[in-house]
Coordinates of C-alpha atoms and ligand atoms in Angstrom, one line a residue:
Chain A
X10 CA -0.1 0.3 0.0
X11 CA 1.1 3.9 -0.7
X12 CA -0.3 6.9 -0.4
X13 CA -0.5 9.8 -2.3
X14 CA 1.7 12.2 -0.2
X15 CA 4.6 9.0 -0.9
X16 CA 4.2 8.8 -4.7
X17 CA 4.3 12.7 -4.8
X18 CA 7.2 12.6 -2.5
X19 CA 9.3 10.0 -4.9
X20 CA 7.6 12.7 -8.0
X21 CA 9.4 15.5 -6.3
X22 CA 12.8 13.6 -6.4
X23 CA 12.7 12.1 -9.4
X24 CA 12.1 8.6 -8.4
X25 CA 9.0 7.6 -9.5
X26 CA 7.6 5.4 -12.3
X27 CA 5.3 6.5 -14.3
X28 CA 3.8 4.4 -17.7
X29 CA 1.0 4.7 -19.3
X30 CA -2.5 2.2 -19.6
X31 CA -1.3 1.4 -22.8
X32 CA 2.5 -0.2 -20.9
X33 CA 0.8 -1.2 -17.7
X34 CA -0.7 -4.0 -19.5
X35 CA 2.7 -5.6 -20.7
X36 CA 4.5 -4.9 -17.8
X37 CA 1.8 -6.7 -15.5
X38 CA 2.3 -9.2 -18.6
X39 CA 5.8 -9.8 -17.5
X40 CA 6.1 -9.1 -13.8
X41 CA 2.8 -10.2 -11.9
X42 CA 0.6 -7.4 -10.5
X43 CA 2.6 -7.7 -7.3
X44 CA 6.0 -7.0 -8.2
X45 CA 4.3 -4.6 -10.5
X46 CA 2.4 -2.3 -7.8
X47 CA 5.7 -2.4 -6.1
X48 CA 7.4 -1.0 -8.6
X49 CA 4.4 1.5 -10.5
X50 CA 3.9 4.9 -8.7
X51 CA 1.5 6.1 -11.9
X52 CA -0.7 5.7 -14.3
X53 CA -1.4 7.4 -16.9
X54 CA -4.7 7.5 -19.3
X55 CA -5.7 10.0 -22.1
X56 CA -9.4 10.1 -24.4
X57 CA -9.3 12.6 -27.8
X58 CA -13.3 12.6 -29.3
X59 CA -15.7 14.5 -29.5
X60 CA -17.6 15.5 -26.4
X61 CA -21.0 17.1 -26.5
X62 CA -21.7 19.1 -22.2
X63 CA -18.8 21.2 -23.3
X64 CA -18.5 25.1 -23.0
X65 CA -16.8 27.6 -21.3
X66 CA -17.6 31.3 -19.4
X67 CA -15.8 33.9 -19.4
X68 CA -16.1 37.5 -17.9
X69 CA -15.4 40.0 -20.7
X70 CA -14.6 43.2 -18.2
X71 CA -17.5 46.0 -18.6
X72 CA -17.7 49.0 -21.0
X73 CA -18.2 52.3 -20.2
X74 CA -20.5 53.3 -20.1
X75 CA -21.4 49.6 -18.4
X76 CA -24.2 47.5 -20.3
X77 CA -26.2 44.5 -18.5
X78 CA -25.9 41.5 -20.5
X79 CA -28.1 39.5 -18.6
X80 CA -31.4 39.2 -20.2
X81 CA -30.5 40.5 -23.3
X82 CA -29.1 38.4 -26.6
X83 CA -24.9 38.1 -26.8
X84 CA -23.2 36.5 -29.5
X85 CA -19.7 35.4 -30.5
X86 CA -18.7 35.2 -34.0
X87 CA -22.5 35.2 -34.7
X88 CA -23.0 32.2 -32.1
X89 CA -25.4 32.2 -29.3
X90 CA -23.6 32.4 -25.7
X91 CA -25.8 32.7 -22.7
X92 CA -25.5 35.7 -20.4
X93 CA -28.4 35.7 -18.6
X94 CA -25.9 35.2 -15.0
X95 CA -24.9 38.0 -14.1
X96 CA -23.6 41.8 -16.4
X97 CA -20.5 40.5 -18.3
X98 CA -20.9 36.0 -17.3
X99 CA -21.2 34.5 -20.3
X100 CA -21.4 30.7 -20.7
X101 CA -20.6 29.3 -23.7
X102 CA -21.7 26.4 -25.5
X103 CA -19.9 23.9 -28.3
X104 CA -23.2 22.6 -29.8
X105 CA -24.5 26.7 -29.9
X106 CA -25.2 27.6 -33.5
X107 CA -25.7 31.2 -35.0
X108 CA -28.9 32.3 -35.4
X109 CA -29.0 32.3 -39.4
X110 CA -27.4 28.6 -39.7
X111 CA -30.0 26.4 -41.8
X112 CA -29.5 23.4 -39.6
X113 CA -31.2 20.9 -41.1
X114 CA -33.6 22.8 -42.7
X115 CA -32.5 21.0 -46.0
X116 CA -31.4 17.7 -44.4
X117 CA -28.1 16.7 -44.1
X118 CA -26.9 20.2 -42.7
X119 CA -23.5 21.0 -43.0
X120 CA -23.3 22.6 -39.2
X121 CA -19.2 24.3 -40.3
X122 CA -19.2 26.6 -37.9
X123 CA -20.7 26.5 -34.0
X124 CA -19.4 27.3 -30.2
X125 CA -16.8 24.5 -30.2
X126 CA -15.3 26.1 -33.4
X127 CA -15.5 30.0 -31.3
X128 CA -14.0 28.0 -27.7
X129 CA -11.1 26.2 -30.5
X130 CA -10.6 29.8 -32.1
X131 CA -10.7 31.7 -28.6
X132 CA -7.9 28.7 -27.2
X133 CA -5.6 29.8 -30.5
X134 CA -5.9 33.2 -29.2
X135 CA -7.8 34.8 -32.3
X136 CA -9.7 37.3 -32.5
X137 CA -13.7 36.9 -32.0
X138 CA -16.6 39.5 -32.2
X139 CA -18.7 39.8 -29.9
X140 CA -22.1 41.5 -30.8
X141 CA -24.8 41.9 -27.9
X142 CA -28.5 43.6 -27.1
X143 CA -29.5 45.2 -24.2
X144 CA -32.1 46.6 -22.4
X145 CA -30.7 49.2 -20.4
X146 CA -31.2 50.0 -16.5
X147 CA -29.9 53.6 -14.7
X148 CA -27.2 51.4 -13.4
X149 CA -26.0 50.0 -16.6
X150 CA -27.2 52.4 -19.1
X151 CA -25.8 50.9 -22.3
X152 CA -28.3 48.8 -25.0
X153 CA -25.8 47.5 -27.7
X154 CA -22.0 46.5 -27.4
X155 CA -20.1 45.4 -31.0
X156 CA -16.8 44.6 -29.9
X157 CA -13.2 42.3 -30.7
X158 CA -12.5 40.5 -27.7
X159 CA -9.5 38.5 -27.0
X160 CA -8.7 35.7 -24.8
X161 CA -5.3 37.3 -23.6
X162 CA -7.6 40.8 -22.3
X163 CA -10.3 38.5 -20.8
X164 CA -10.9 38.2 -17.2
X165 CA -11.4 34.6 -16.3
X166 CA -11.7 32.8 -19.2
X167 CA -13.0 28.8 -18.0
X168 CA -13.3 25.6 -20.3
X169 CA -16.2 23.8 -18.0
X170 CA -17.1 20.7 -19.3
X171 CA -20.4 19.1 -16.8
X172 CA -20.1 15.6 -18.9
X173 CA -17.2 14.3 -20.7
X174 CA -15.3 10.5 -20.6
X175 CA -17.7 8.7 -21.4
X176 CA -16.5 5.3 -19.6
X177 CA -17.8 3.4 -22.1
X178 CA -20.3 4.3 -25.8
X179 CA -22.8 2.6 -27.4
X180 CA -21.8 1.2 -31.2
X181 CA -23.6 2.5 -33.4
X182 CA -25.1 1.4 -36.4
X183 CA -28.2 1.7 -38.9
X184 CA -30.1 -1.0 -39.7
X185 CA -32.4 1.2 -42.1
X186 CA -32.8 1.7 -46.0
X187 CA -31.7 5.0 -45.8
X188 CA -28.5 6.0 -44.9
X189 CA -28.7 8.7 -41.0
X190 CA -26.6 11.4 -39.6
X191 CA -26.1 10.9 -36.4
X192 CA -24.2 12.1 -33.7
X193 CA -22.2 9.7 -34.4
X194 CA -21.4 10.2 -37.5
X195 CA -22.5 8.6 -41.0
X196 CA -24.1 5.5 -40.5
X197 CA -24.8 3.6 -43.9
X198 CA -27.9 1.4 -44.6
X199 CA -28.2 -2.3 -43.4
X200 CA -25.4 -2.1 -41.5
X201 CA -23.1 -0.8 -43.6
X202 CA -20.5 0.8 -41.6
X203 CA -20.3 0.8 -37.2
X204 CA -19.5 3.5 -35.3
X205 CA -17.5 3.5 -31.9
X206 CA -16.0 6.4 -30.0
X207 CA -14.2 5.4 -26.8
X208 CA -10.1 5.2 -26.3
X209 CA -10.9 1.2 -24.4
X210 CA -7.7 0.7 -22.0
X211 CA -6.4 4.4 -22.0
X212 CA -9.4 5.4 -21.3
X213 CA -9.6 7.2 -17.9
X214 CA -12.5 5.5 -16.5
X215 CA -12.5 1.7 -17.9
X216 CA -9.2 2.2 -15.5
X217 CA -10.4 2.7 -12.9
X218 CA -14.2 1.5 -13.2
X219 CA -15.3 1.7 -9.4
X220 CA -13.5 5.4 -9.0
X221 CA -11.8 4.4 -6.4
X222 CA -8.5 7.3 -6.9
X223 CA -10.6 9.1 -9.5
X224 CA -12.9 11.5 -7.6
X225 CA -13.5 15.3 -7.2
X226 CA -10.7 17.5 -7.1
X227 CA -8.5 14.8 -9.1
X228 CA -5.9 17.0 -10.9
X229 CA -6.6 15.9 -15.0
X230 CA -5.0 17.3 -18.7
X231 CA -6.9 19.0 -19.4
X232 CA -7.2 20.4 -23.7
X233 CA -3.2 20.5 -22.9
X234 CA -3.3 21.8 -20.3
X235 CA -3.7 21.5 -16.8
X236 CA -7.2 21.3 -15.2
X237 CA -9.2 19.1 -12.6
X238 CA -12.8 16.6 -12.2
X239 CA -15.3 19.4 -10.6
X240 CA -17.6 16.9 -10.0
X241 CA -19.5 13.5 -12.0
X242 CA -20.4 14.5 -14.9
X243 CA -24.3 14.7 -16.0
X244 CA -25.6 10.8 -16.8
X245 CA -23.5 9.5 -14.1
X246 CA -24.5 6.2 -14.3
X247 CA -22.4 3.6 -12.1
X248 CA -25.3 1.3 -12.1
X249 CA -25.3 -0.2 -15.4
X250 CA -24.1 -3.9 -16.2
X251 CA -20.7 -4.6 -15.6
X252 CA -18.1 -7.6 -16.9
X253 CA -16.5 -9.5 -14.0
X254 CA -13.6 -7.7 -13.7
X255 CA -16.1 -4.5 -12.8
X256 CA -15.8 -2.9 -15.6
X257 CA -19.0 -1.5 -17.2
X258 CA -20.3 -2.7 -20.8
X259 CA -22.7 0.4 -20.8
X260 CA -22.0 4.3 -21.0
X261 CA -21.7 4.0 -16.9
X262 CA -19.2 7.1 -15.0
X263 CA -18.7 10.1 -16.6
X264 CA -16.4 13.1 -15.6
X265 CA -17.1 17.1 -14.8
X266 CA -14.3 18.9 -15.9
X267 CA -12.8 22.4 -15.4
X268 CA -9.8 24.2 -16.4
X269 CA -7.9 27.6 -16.6
X270 CA -8.7 27.9 -21.1
X271 CA -5.7 30.0 -20.9
X272 CA -3.2 27.7 -20.6
X273 CA -5.2 25.0 -23.3
X274 CA -4.2 24.8 -26.7
X275 CA -6.3 24.4 -29.7
X276 CA -4.8 21.2 -30.7
X277 CA -6.7 19.3 -27.7
X278 CA -9.7 21.3 -28.1
X279 CA -11.0 20.9 -31.8
X280 CA -14.8 22.7 -33.2
X281 CA -15.9 19.8 -34.5
X282 CA -19.0 18.8 -37.2
X283 CA -21.5 16.0 -36.9
X284 CA -23.0 16.2 -40.5
X285 CA -26.7 16.3 -40.2
X286 CA -26.1 16.9 -36.6
X287 CA -25.3 19.5 -35.6
X288 CA -21.2 21.2 -33.9
X289 CA -18.9 20.3 -31.3
X290 CA -16.2 19.7 -29.9
X291 CA -12.8 17.3 -29.7
X292 CA -11.7 17.5 -26.1
X293 CA -8.5 16.1 -25.0
X294 CA -8.7 15.0 -21.2
X295 CA -6.0 12.5 -19.3
X296 CA -6.1 10.9 -15.9
X297 CA -3.6 10.0 -14.0
X298 CA -4.0 7.0 -12.0
X299 CA -1.9 6.4 -8.4
X300 CA -1.0 2.8 -8.1
X301 CA -2.2 2.8 -4.4
X302 CA -2.4 -1.3 -4.6
X303 CA -3.0 -4.3 -5.8
X304 CA -6.7 -3.6 -6.7
X305 CA -6.0 -0.2 -8.4
X306 CA -2.8 -2.2 -10.2
X307 CA -4.7 -5.3 -11.9
X308 CA -8.1 -2.6 -12.9
X309 CA -5.2 -0.4 -15.4
X310 CA -4.1 -3.6 -17.0
X311 CA -7.3 -3.8 -17.9
X312 CA -7.3 -4.7 -22.0
X313 CA -9.4 -4.2 -25.0
X314 CA -10.0 -7.5 -25.2
X315 CA -11.5 -7.2 -21.5
X316 CA -14.0 -4.0 -22.7
X317 CA -17.3 -4.9 -24.0
X318 CA -19.5 -2.5 -25.7
X319 CA -23.2 -2.9 -27.0
X320 CA -24.5 -2.5 -30.5
X321 CA -27.2 -0.5 -30.6
X322 CA -29.3 0.8 -34.1
X323 CA -29.3 4.2 -34.4
X324 CA -32.4 4.2 -36.8
X325 CA -35.1 2.5 -34.3
X326 CA -33.9 1.7 -31.4
X327 CA -32.2 4.8 -29.9
X328 CA -34.0 7.6 -31.4
X329 CA -37.2 5.9 -29.4
X330 CA -35.5 5.2 -26.2
X331 CA -35.5 1.1 -26.7
X332 CA -33.2 -1.2 -24.5
X333 CA -32.8 -4.0 -27.1
X334 CA -29.0 -4.0 -28.3
X335 CA -28.2 -6.5 -31.5
X336 CA -25.1 -7.9 -29.5
X337 CA -22.3 -6.9 -27.9
X338 CA -18.1 -6.7 -29.4
X339 CA -14.5 -5.5 -27.3
X340 CA -12.9 -3.1 -28.3
X341 CA -10.5 -5.4 -29.4
X342 CA -12.8 -6.7 -32.2
X343 CA -13.5 -3.2 -33.0
X344 CA -10.0 -2.1 -33.3
X345 CA -9.2 -4.9 -35.8
X346 CA -11.3 -2.9 -38.4
X347 CA -15.1 -4.9 -39.1
X348 CA -17.0 -6.4 -36.6
X349 CA -20.0 -9.9 -37.4
X350 CA -23.5 -8.1 -36.3
X351 CA -26.7 -9.8 -37.3
X352 CA -24.4 -12.6 -38.9
X353 CA -22.9 -9.6 -41.0
X354 CA -19.6 -8.3 -41.4
X355 CA -19.5 -5.0 -40.8
X356 CA -16.2 -2.5 -41.3
X357 CA -15.9 -0.3 -38.2
X358 CA -14.7 3.2 -37.8
X359 CA -14.4 5.6 -34.5
X360 CA -15.1 8.7 -33.8
X361 CA -12.3 9.4 -30.6
X362 CA -8.8 9.2 -31.9
X363 CA -6.7 6.3 -30.2
X364 CA -3.1 8.1 -31.6
X365 CA -4.0 10.8 -29.9
X366 CA -5.2 9.2 -26.8
X367 CA -1.6 7.8 -26.7
X368 CA 0.4 10.8 -27.0
X369 CA -2.6 12.4 -23.7
X370 CA -1.4 9.5 -22.0
X371 CA 3.1 10.4 -22.9
X372 CA 2.9 13.8 -22.1
X373 CA 1.2 13.4 -19.5
X374 CA 4.0 10.7 -17.8
X375 CA 5.8 13.2 -19.1
X376 CA 5.0 16.2 -17.3
X377 CA 4.8 14.1 -13.9
X378 CA 8.3 12.7 -14.6
X379 CA 9.4 16.0 -15.4
X380 CA 8.3 16.7 -11.3
X381 CA 6.1 19.5 -12.5
X382 CA 2.7 17.5 -12.3
X383 CA 2.2 16.6 -8.6
X384 CA -1.2 13.8 -8.2
X385 CA -3.7 15.3 -5.7
X386 CA -6.1 13.8 -3.4
X387 CA -9.5 13.8 -4.0
X388 CA -11.7 15.7 -1.6
X389 CA -14.9 13.3 -2.4
X390 CA -14.9 10.5 -4.4
X391 CA -17.5 10.1 -7.9
X392 CA -21.3 8.0 -6.8
X393 CA -20.2 4.5 -7.0
X394 CA -22.5 1.6 -7.2
X395 CA -23.1 1.6 -3.7
X396 CA -24.9 5.5 -4.2
X397 CA -27.6 3.3 -6.2
X398 CA -27.2 6.9 -8.6
X399 CA -28.9 6.1 -12.1
X400 CA -29.5 8.0 -15.1
X401 CA -33.2 8.2 -15.4
X402 CA -35.5 9.0 -18.4
X403 CA -37.7 12.3 -18.7
X404 CA -40.7 11.7 -17.2
X405 CA -43.6 13.8 -18.9
X406 CA -46.3 15.3 -17.9
X407 CA -48.6 16.2 -20.2
X408 CA -49.7 20.2 -19.8
X409 CA -52.9 20.0 -20.2
X410 CA -55.6 16.7 -18.9
Chain B
X11 CA 2.3 0.6 -71.9
X12 CA -1.7 1.2 -70.8
X13 CA -2.4 3.9 -67.6
X14 CA -4.9 5.2 -66.1
X15 CA -5.7 8.2 -64.2
X16 CA -8.2 10.1 -63.2
X17 CA -8.1 14.1 -63.7
X18 CA -10.5 17.5 -63.3
X19 CA -10.7 19.4 -66.7
X20 CA -12.1 22.9 -66.6
X21 CA -14.2 23.8 -69.7
X22 CA -14.4 27.4 -70.2
X23 CA -17.7 28.7 -71.5
X24 CA -16.8 28.9 -75.2
X25 CA -16.0 25.1 -74.9
X26 CA -18.3 23.8 -72.2
X27 CA -20.8 22.4 -75.7
X28 CA -18.4 21.4 -77.6
X29 CA -18.1 17.0 -78.2
X30 CA -13.5 17.8 -77.3
X31 CA -14.6 14.4 -74.5
X32 CA -15.7 12.3 -78.1
X33 CA -12.1 13.4 -79.9
X34 CA -10.4 11.7 -77.3
X35 CA -12.0 8.6 -77.5
X36 CA -11.8 9.0 -81.6
X37 CA -9.1 10.8 -82.5
X38 CA -6.7 9.1 -79.3
X39 CA -7.8 5.9 -79.0
X40 CA -8.8 6.5 -74.8
X41 CA -11.6 5.5 -72.6
X42 CA -12.8 6.9 -70.3
X43 CA -15.3 7.4 -67.0
X44 CA -17.1 10.3 -66.0
X45 CA -16.8 10.5 -62.2
X46 CA -18.5 13.7 -61.6
X47 CA -19.9 16.7 -64.5
X48 CA -21.0 20.0 -63.5
X49 CA -21.6 23.1 -64.9
X50 CA -20.9 26.0 -62.2
X51 CA -22.6 29.3 -63.2
X52 CA -20.6 32.2 -61.4
X53 CA -18.2 33.9 -61.8
X54 CA -18.5 32.8 -65.6
X55 CA -20.0 30.0 -66.7
X56 CA -17.9 27.0 -66.7
X57 CA -17.9 23.5 -66.8
X58 CA -15.7 20.5 -65.0
X59 CA -15.3 17.6 -64.9
X60 CA -13.5 14.5 -63.7
X61 CA -12.2 11.9 -65.5
X62 CA -10.9 8.3 -65.4
X63 CA -9.1 7.8 -68.7
X64 CA -7.3 4.6 -70.0
X65 CA -5.0 4.1 -72.7
X66 CA -1.4 3.5 -74.0
X67 CA 1.4 6.4 -72.5
X68 CA 1.5 8.2 -76.0
X69 CA -1.9 8.3 -76.7
X70 CA -2.7 9.7 -73.4
X71 CA -0.4 12.2 -73.8
X72 CA -1.4 13.4 -77.5
X73 CA -4.8 13.6 -75.7
X74 CA -4.5 15.6 -72.8
X75 CA -1.9 17.9 -75.3
X76 CA -5.4 18.1 -77.3
X77 CA -6.9 19.3 -74.1
X78 CA -4.6 21.8 -73.1
X79 CA -4.0 23.4 -77.4
X80 CA -7.8 23.3 -77.1
X81 CA -8.0 25.6 -74.3
X82 CA -8.5 23.1 -71.2
X83 CA -7.2 23.5 -67.9
X84 CA -6.3 20.2 -66.2
X85 CA -5.7 18.9 -62.6
X86 CA -4.7 16.1 -61.3
X87 CA -6.5 14.5 -58.6
X88 CA -4.4 13.6 -55.7
X89 CA -3.7 17.2 -55.8
X90 CA -7.3 18.1 -56.1
X91 CA -8.6 16.1 -52.5
X92 CA -5.9 17.3 -50.0
X93 CA -5.9 16.3 -45.7
X94 CA -5.3 19.4 -42.9
X95 CA -2.4 17.5 -41.7
X96 CA -2.8 20.1 -38.7
X97 CA -6.4 19.1 -38.9
X98 CA -6.6 15.3 -38.8
X99 CA -7.1 14.1 -35.5
X100 CA -7.1 10.4 -36.9
X101 CA -9.9 9.1 -35.5
X102 CA -10.9 7.2 -38.0
X103 CA -14.6 8.4 -38.8
X104 CA -14.0 8.7 -42.1
X105 CA -12.4 4.6 -43.2
X106 CA -15.5 3.7 -43.8
X107 CA -17.4 6.4 -45.7
X108 CA -14.5 6.7 -48.6
X109 CA -15.8 4.2 -51.2
X110 CA -12.8 3.3 -52.6
X111 CA -10.8 3.4 -49.5
X112 CA -8.7 5.7 -49.7
X113 CA -8.6 5.9 -45.3
X114 CA -6.2 2.9 -43.8
X115 CA -5.8 2.2 -40.7
X116 CA -2.1 1.7 -39.8
X117 CA -3.0 -1.2 -37.3
X118 CA 0.4 -0.7 -35.7
X119 CA 0.7 3.4 -35.4
X120 CA -3.0 4.1 -35.2
X121 CA -2.6 6.5 -37.8
X122 CA -5.3 7.0 -40.3
X123 CA -3.7 6.9 -44.0
X124 CA -4.7 9.5 -46.6
X125 CA -3.6 7.3 -50.3
X126 CA -4.8 10.1 -52.2
X127 CA -3.7 7.6 -55.2
X128 CA -7.2 6.2 -54.5
X129 CA -9.5 8.7 -54.3
X130 CA -12.1 9.5 -56.9
X131 CA -13.5 12.9 -55.7
X132 CA -16.8 11.9 -54.5
X133 CA -16.7 14.1 -52.1
X134 CA -18.3 11.9 -49.3
X135 CA -15.1 12.7 -46.9
X136 CA -15.8 16.4 -46.6
X137 CA -18.7 16.3 -44.5
X138 CA -18.6 13.3 -43.0
X139 CA -14.8 14.2 -41.8
X140 CA -16.5 16.3 -37.4
X141 CA -13.0 18.4 -37.2
X142 CA -13.3 19.2 -41.1
X143 CA -9.4 18.5 -41.9
X144 CA -10.5 17.1 -45.7
X145 CA -10.2 19.7 -47.9
X146 CA -11.3 20.1 -52.4
X147 CA -9.8 22.9 -54.4
X148 CA -10.9 23.0 -57.6
Ligands
LIG506 S1 -11.9 11.8 -40.6 FE1 -11.2 13.8 -40.8 S2 -10.1 14.0 -38.5 FE2 -10.5 11.6 -39.1 S3 -8.8 10.5 -39.6 FE3 -10.4 11.1 -41.4 S4 -9.3 13.2 -42.5 FE4 -8.7 12.7 -40.4
LIG507 S1 -13.4 12.0 -52.2 FE1 -14.8 10.7 -51.3 S2 -13.2 8.8 -53.0 FE2 -11.8 10.5 -52.0 S3 -10.8 10.2 -50.5 FE3 -13.2 11.6 -50.0 S4 -14.4 10.3 -49.7 FE4 -12.6 9.0 -50.9

């Protein structure tokens, strides 16, 4: 048994052994769990994929004369930002669109530019066009504001993603006879392709399936900079079907993450367009896992063969909230290039970049080895299986009876 | 030596109505396959055709010379669909979308390679690529 303090001490002395969640697999095979636990201090994870429920809030500072944007309308490069918090605090969501975007009026819409792209340009240091109207008050008399803004001049600029790093995810297919355009990509008819979106064996929560080390306050790699786990993500659902190894076979846990956007990079926050669906952002997240016990080490040695995902029909089962699945496949099968569904060989494609996930795990490893990144003790753990937390569907109650 | 190449032809307005392609077959013994054809209205009317051209090297070269003399502008296809390497995240969303399989996943490095010689200029990857890394230049 080790403590996080002891591990930090070793990091400071340059004596810590840090490996990625990919490297740990062979290391455990070679040395066994006991020896590996003694030797390894930290295992780094990573994931880089389109992640909705991402956004940024910022304070633009007060104009002269003052304007109260709350209750008015504010746009950043024509994309709607939410001003309803106060006078000059804004929240920009990755899915937000310009008012004049044609959306799906001609289906499938292109969704070339949205909130995710604004965040990417903001973090890249580009000037952003702010246009706003307000209703005016005695203390905030101004009713109109049009100005360029730049990240370096803003006050707080904070990336705050309320649901990222899904522990596991559906494999999307299309059983219908026409192409469909989904947040899981373009799905060709009659099981023409299967799309998945997870880093599998490198994915943060797959390496800590029962949330034994990752909790509120955990310091992480976020968007190329340093961030923290703020809370469990929305839709966090520990009580799903799990394999014997504890690894969820369905969506399960999520993370809400936060960090100073000013120290992040556009390489790891990429504006993303899902054809026929909308705009979002591809986010890089990496979480270090302290090897405190043999149990925790065993979890980090999980391989793509041991992680299973459900195959879901996005032409009917998904949109209509039907529980049916078409089977389960392992990430090893998904990564082989094709899977079998209903007796048919279906080619697979990924929305999440494994190459970049490896890069994140390695960057985090370098940060820790260089002594600049110490681990944090979570102030509270995320709700686990024992919490009874589940993800409930909407209970609709008609307004008129 | 027989060769097969994919090219993009830009026809100036005055040639749009001329039987240029027919001459390629008749006078130069070339086989063709039209992959895409359109006439753009702006700024001035221009015809655009993506063609797969097959034949003997010598006749192919003569055919291309003939086209150039008539005033058709020619580009080779591999230059027209390019990947912005900075934007590509190597996710792999394009792999199952591309009809001729121009995107290949290297199982070792997990890199997605774009093999532009295989590209038939269908355009499907342009919008199916989530970070919009694929670009077309006509
Ligand atoms: S879909 Fe786009 S970003 Fe992804 S691998 Fe293909 S070209 Fe690169
Ligand atoms: S344009 Fe069509 S053929 Fe060429 S790479 Fe894109 S999807 Fe493949």
